[in-house]
Amino acid sequence: MARVLVADNELCTGCGICELLCSYAKFKVFNPRRAAIHVVKLEPGMDTPIFCTQCGLCIPSCPEGALSRNPQTQVVVVDKEKCTGCGVCVLACPYGAIHVDPVTNKAVKCELCGYCLKCPQSALKIVDVKEAVDWRRKNFAKAYTTAPQMFRKLWYKPPLK
């Protein structure tokens, strides 16, 4: 069965260790700009890692055919020999989870190597797709019910007297 990476935003502290681990796994350097996972800081205390969901929407966008799905794991992979670094896949990704590496000029995306799972907060895990769907539904419902209070707190301006 296909597997995907999921993140628990309540556990993520935004420390960026997942980015460092990922860049080291891919390129043997500690450089978050080269990682396939990126922590986005939305508001103070609201950090979320962005990574490939293995949806495959990028595959048909590549003019060189450098993106494909591994038939055994169902993970979307980049063929570094075919990739020209044109960036069309970057535009095709609805999650902003692909970028062109500034050193190699090749597309970089999560291929589920598992290095980021060493997160000290255990905010990341790789699960099968069925578990991920259930988990995302639960978290969406939780976010949907708490978002109105959060937005009122952030943007509510009391009426002028």
CSV table of C-alpha atoms in Angstrom, one decimal:
chain,number,residue,atom,x,y,z
A,1,MET,CA,0.0,0.0,0.0
A,2,ALA,CA,1.1,3.6,-0.7
A,3,ARG,CA,2.6,5.6,2.1
A,4,VAL,CA,2.8,9.3,2.8
A,5,LEU,CA,4.4,11.7,5.2
A,6,VAL,CA,2.1,13.5,7.7
A,7,ALA,CA,2.8,16.2,10.2
A,8,ASP,CA,1.2,17.0,13.5
A,9,ASN,CA,1.1,20.8,13.6
A,10,GLU,CA,0.4,20.8,17.3
A,11,LEU,CA,3.7,19.1,18.0
A,12,CYS,CA,5.8,21.1,15.4
A,13,THR,CA,7.7,23.9,17.1
A,14,GLY,CA,9.2,25.3,13.9
A,15,CYS,CA,12.8,24.4,15.0
A,16,GLY,CA,13.8,23.4,11.4
A,17,ILE,CA,15.7,20.3,12.4
A,18,CYS,CA,13.7,18.3,9.8
A,19,GLU,CA,15.0,20.7,7.1
A,20,LEU,CA,18.6,20.2,8.3
A,21,LEU,CA,18.2,16.4,8.4
A,22,CYS,CA,16.6,16.3,5.0
A,23,SER,CA,19.3,18.5,3.3
A,24,TYR,CA,22.0,16.3,4.9
A,25,ALA,CA,20.3,13.1,3.7
A,26,LYS,CA,20.1,14.5,0.2
A,27,PHE,CA,23.3,16.5,-0.2
A,28,LYS,CA,25.5,15.9,2.8
A,29,VAL,CA,25.2,19.5,3.9
A,30,PHE,CA,23.1,21.2,6.6
A,31,ASN,CA,21.3,23.8,4.5
A,32,PRO,CA,17.5,24.3,4.8
A,33,ARG,CA,17.4,25.9,1.4
A,34,ARG,CA,18.3,22.6,-0.2
A,35,ALA,CA,15.9,20.5,1.8
A,36,ALA,CA,12.7,18.8,0.4
A,37,ILE,CA,10.7,19.8,3.5
A,38,HIS,CA,10.2,23.5,4.5
A,39,VAL,CA,8.9,24.8,7.8
A,40,VAL,CA,6.5,27.8,7.2
A,41,LYS,CA,6.0,30.2,10.1
A,42,LEU,CA,2.4,31.5,9.8
A,43,GLU,CA,2.1,33.4,13.0
A,44,PRO,CA,4.0,33.2,16.3
A,45,GLY,CA,3.5,29.7,17.6
A,46,MET,CA,1.9,28.6,14.3
A,47,ASP,CA,4.5,26.6,12.3
A,48,THR,CA,3.8,24.0,9.7
A,49,PRO,CA,6.1,21.8,7.6
A,50,ILE,CA,5.4,21.7,3.9
A,51,PHE,CA,6.3,18.6,1.9
A,52,CYS,CA,5.2,16.5,-1.0
A,53,THR,CA,2.0,14.6,-0.5
A,54,GLN,CA,2.9,12.2,-3.4
A,55,CYS,CA,-0.3,13.3,-5.3
A,56,GLY,CA,1.5,13.2,-8.7
A,57,LEU,CA,0.1,16.3,-10.2
A,58,CYS,CA,3.6,17.3,-11.1
A,59,ILE,CA,4.3,14.2,-13.2
A,60,PRO,CA,2.5,15.3,-16.4
A,61,SER,CA,3.9,18.8,-16.2
A,62,CYS,CA,7.5,17.8,-16.8
A,63,PRO,CA,8.5,18.4,-20.4
A,64,GLU,CA,11.5,16.0,-20.0
A,65,GLY,CA,9.6,13.2,-18.3
A,66,ALA,CA,11.9,13.4,-15.3
A,67,LEU,CA,9.1,12.8,-12.8
A,68,SER,CA,7.5,9.4,-12.4
A,69,ARG,CA,5.9,7.2,-9.7
A,70,ASN,CA,7.9,4.3,-8.4
A,71,PRO,CA,5.7,1.2,-9.1
A,72,GLN,CA,6.6,-0.5,-5.9
A,73,THR,CA,6.4,2.3,-3.4
A,74,GLN,CA,4.0,4.7,-5.3
A,75,VAL,CA,6.4,7.6,-4.4
A,76,VAL,CA,6.9,10.3,-7.0
A,77,VAL,CA,10.6,10.4,-7.8
A,78,VAL,CA,12.9,12.8,-9.8
A,79,ASP,CA,15.2,11.3,-12.4
A,80,LYS,CA,18.2,13.6,-12.0
A,81,GLU,CA,19.6,12.5,-15.4
A,82,LYS,CA,16.5,13.7,-17.2
A,83,CYS,CA,15.8,16.8,-15.1
A,84,THR,CA,16.9,20.1,-16.7
A,85,GLY,CA,15.8,22.4,-13.8
A,86,CYS,CA,13.3,24.2,-15.9
A,87,GLY,CA,11.0,24.6,-12.9
A,88,VAL,CA,7.7,23.7,-14.6
A,89,CYS,CA,7.1,21.1,-11.9
A,90,VAL,CA,7.5,23.8,-9.3
A,91,LEU,CA,4.6,25.7,-10.8
A,92,ALA,CA,2.5,22.6,-11.2
A,93,CYS,CA,2.8,21.6,-7.5
A,94,PRO,CA,-0.3,22.9,-5.6
A,95,TYR,CA,1.5,22.6,-2.3
A,96,GLY,CA,4.7,24.4,-3.1
A,97,ALA,CA,6.6,21.2,-2.2
A,98,ILE,CA,9.0,21.1,-5.1
A,99,HIS,CA,11.9,23.5,-5.7
A,100,VAL,CA,14.9,23.7,-8.0
A,101,ASP,CA,18.1,23.1,-6.0
A,102,PRO,CA,20.3,26.3,-6.1
A,103,VAL,CA,23.5,24.2,-6.5
A,104,THR,CA,22.6,21.2,-8.7
A,105,ASN,CA,19.8,23.0,-10.7
A,106,LYS,CA,17.7,19.9,-10.4
A,107,ALA,CA,14.2,19.5,-9.0
A,108,VAL,CA,14.1,18.5,-5.3
A,109,LYS,CA,11.1,16.9,-3.6
A,110,CYS,CA,10.4,14.5,-0.7
A,111,GLU,CA,10.9,10.9,-1.7
A,112,LEU,CA,10.1,9.5,1.8
A,113,CYS,CA,13.7,8.7,2.8
A,114,GLY,CA,12.6,9.0,6.5
A,115,TYR,CA,15.5,11.2,7.8
A,116,CYS,CA,13.0,13.9,8.9
A,117,LEU,CA,11.3,11.4,11.2
A,118,LYS,CA,14.1,12.0,13.7
A,119,CYS,CA,12.2,15.2,14.6
A,120,PRO,CA,12.8,15.7,18.3
A,121,GLN,CA,9.1,16.5,18.8
A,122,SER,CA,7.9,13.5,16.8
A,123,ALA,CA,5.8,15.8,14.7
A,124,LEU,CA,6.4,13.8,11.5
A,125,LYS,CA,5.6,10.3,10.6
A,126,ILE,CA,5.1,8.1,7.5
A,127,VAL,CA,1.8,6.3,7.4
A,128,ASP,CA,-0.3,4.4,4.8
A,129,VAL,CA,-2.7,6.4,2.8
A,130,LYS,CA,-5.8,5.2,4.6
A,131,GLU,CA,-4.4,6.2,8.0
A,132,ALA,CA,-3.3,9.6,6.5
A,133,VAL,CA,-6.9,10.3,5.2
A,134,ASP,CA,-8.4,9.6,8.6
A,135,TRP,CA,-5.7,11.6,10.4
A,136,ARG,CA,-6.2,14.6,8.0
A,137,ARG,CA,-10.0,14.5,8.4
A,138,LYS,CA,-9.6,14.6,12.1
A,139,ASN,CA,-7.1,17.5,12.0
A,140,PHE,CA,-9.2,19.5,9.5
A,141,ALA,CA,-12.2,19.2,11.7
A,142,LYS,CA,-10.2,20.3,14.7
A,143,ALA,CA,-8.7,23.3,12.8
A,144,TYR,CA,-12.2,24.2,11.4
A,145,THR,CA,-13.7,24.4,14.8
A,146,THR,CA,-10.8,26.4,16.4
A,147,ALA,CA,-10.0,28.7,13.5
A,148,PRO,CA,-12.9,31.2,14.1
A,149,GLN,CA,-11.7,31.8,17.7
A,150,MET,CA,-8.1,32.1,16.5
A,151,PHE,CA,-9.0,34.6,13.8
A,152,ARG,CA,-11.1,36.7,16.2
A,153,LYS,CA,-8.2,36.8,18.6
A,154,LEU,CA,-5.7,37.8,15.9
A,155,TRP,CA,-7.8,40.4,14.0
A,156,TYR,CA,-10.7,41.5,16.1
A,157,LYS,CA,-10.7,45.2,16.7
A,158,PRO,CA,-13.1,46.5,19.4
A,159,PRO,CA,-15.5,49.2,18.2
A,160,LEU,CA,-14.5,52.8,18.8
A,161,LYS,CA,-16.3,54.5,21.5
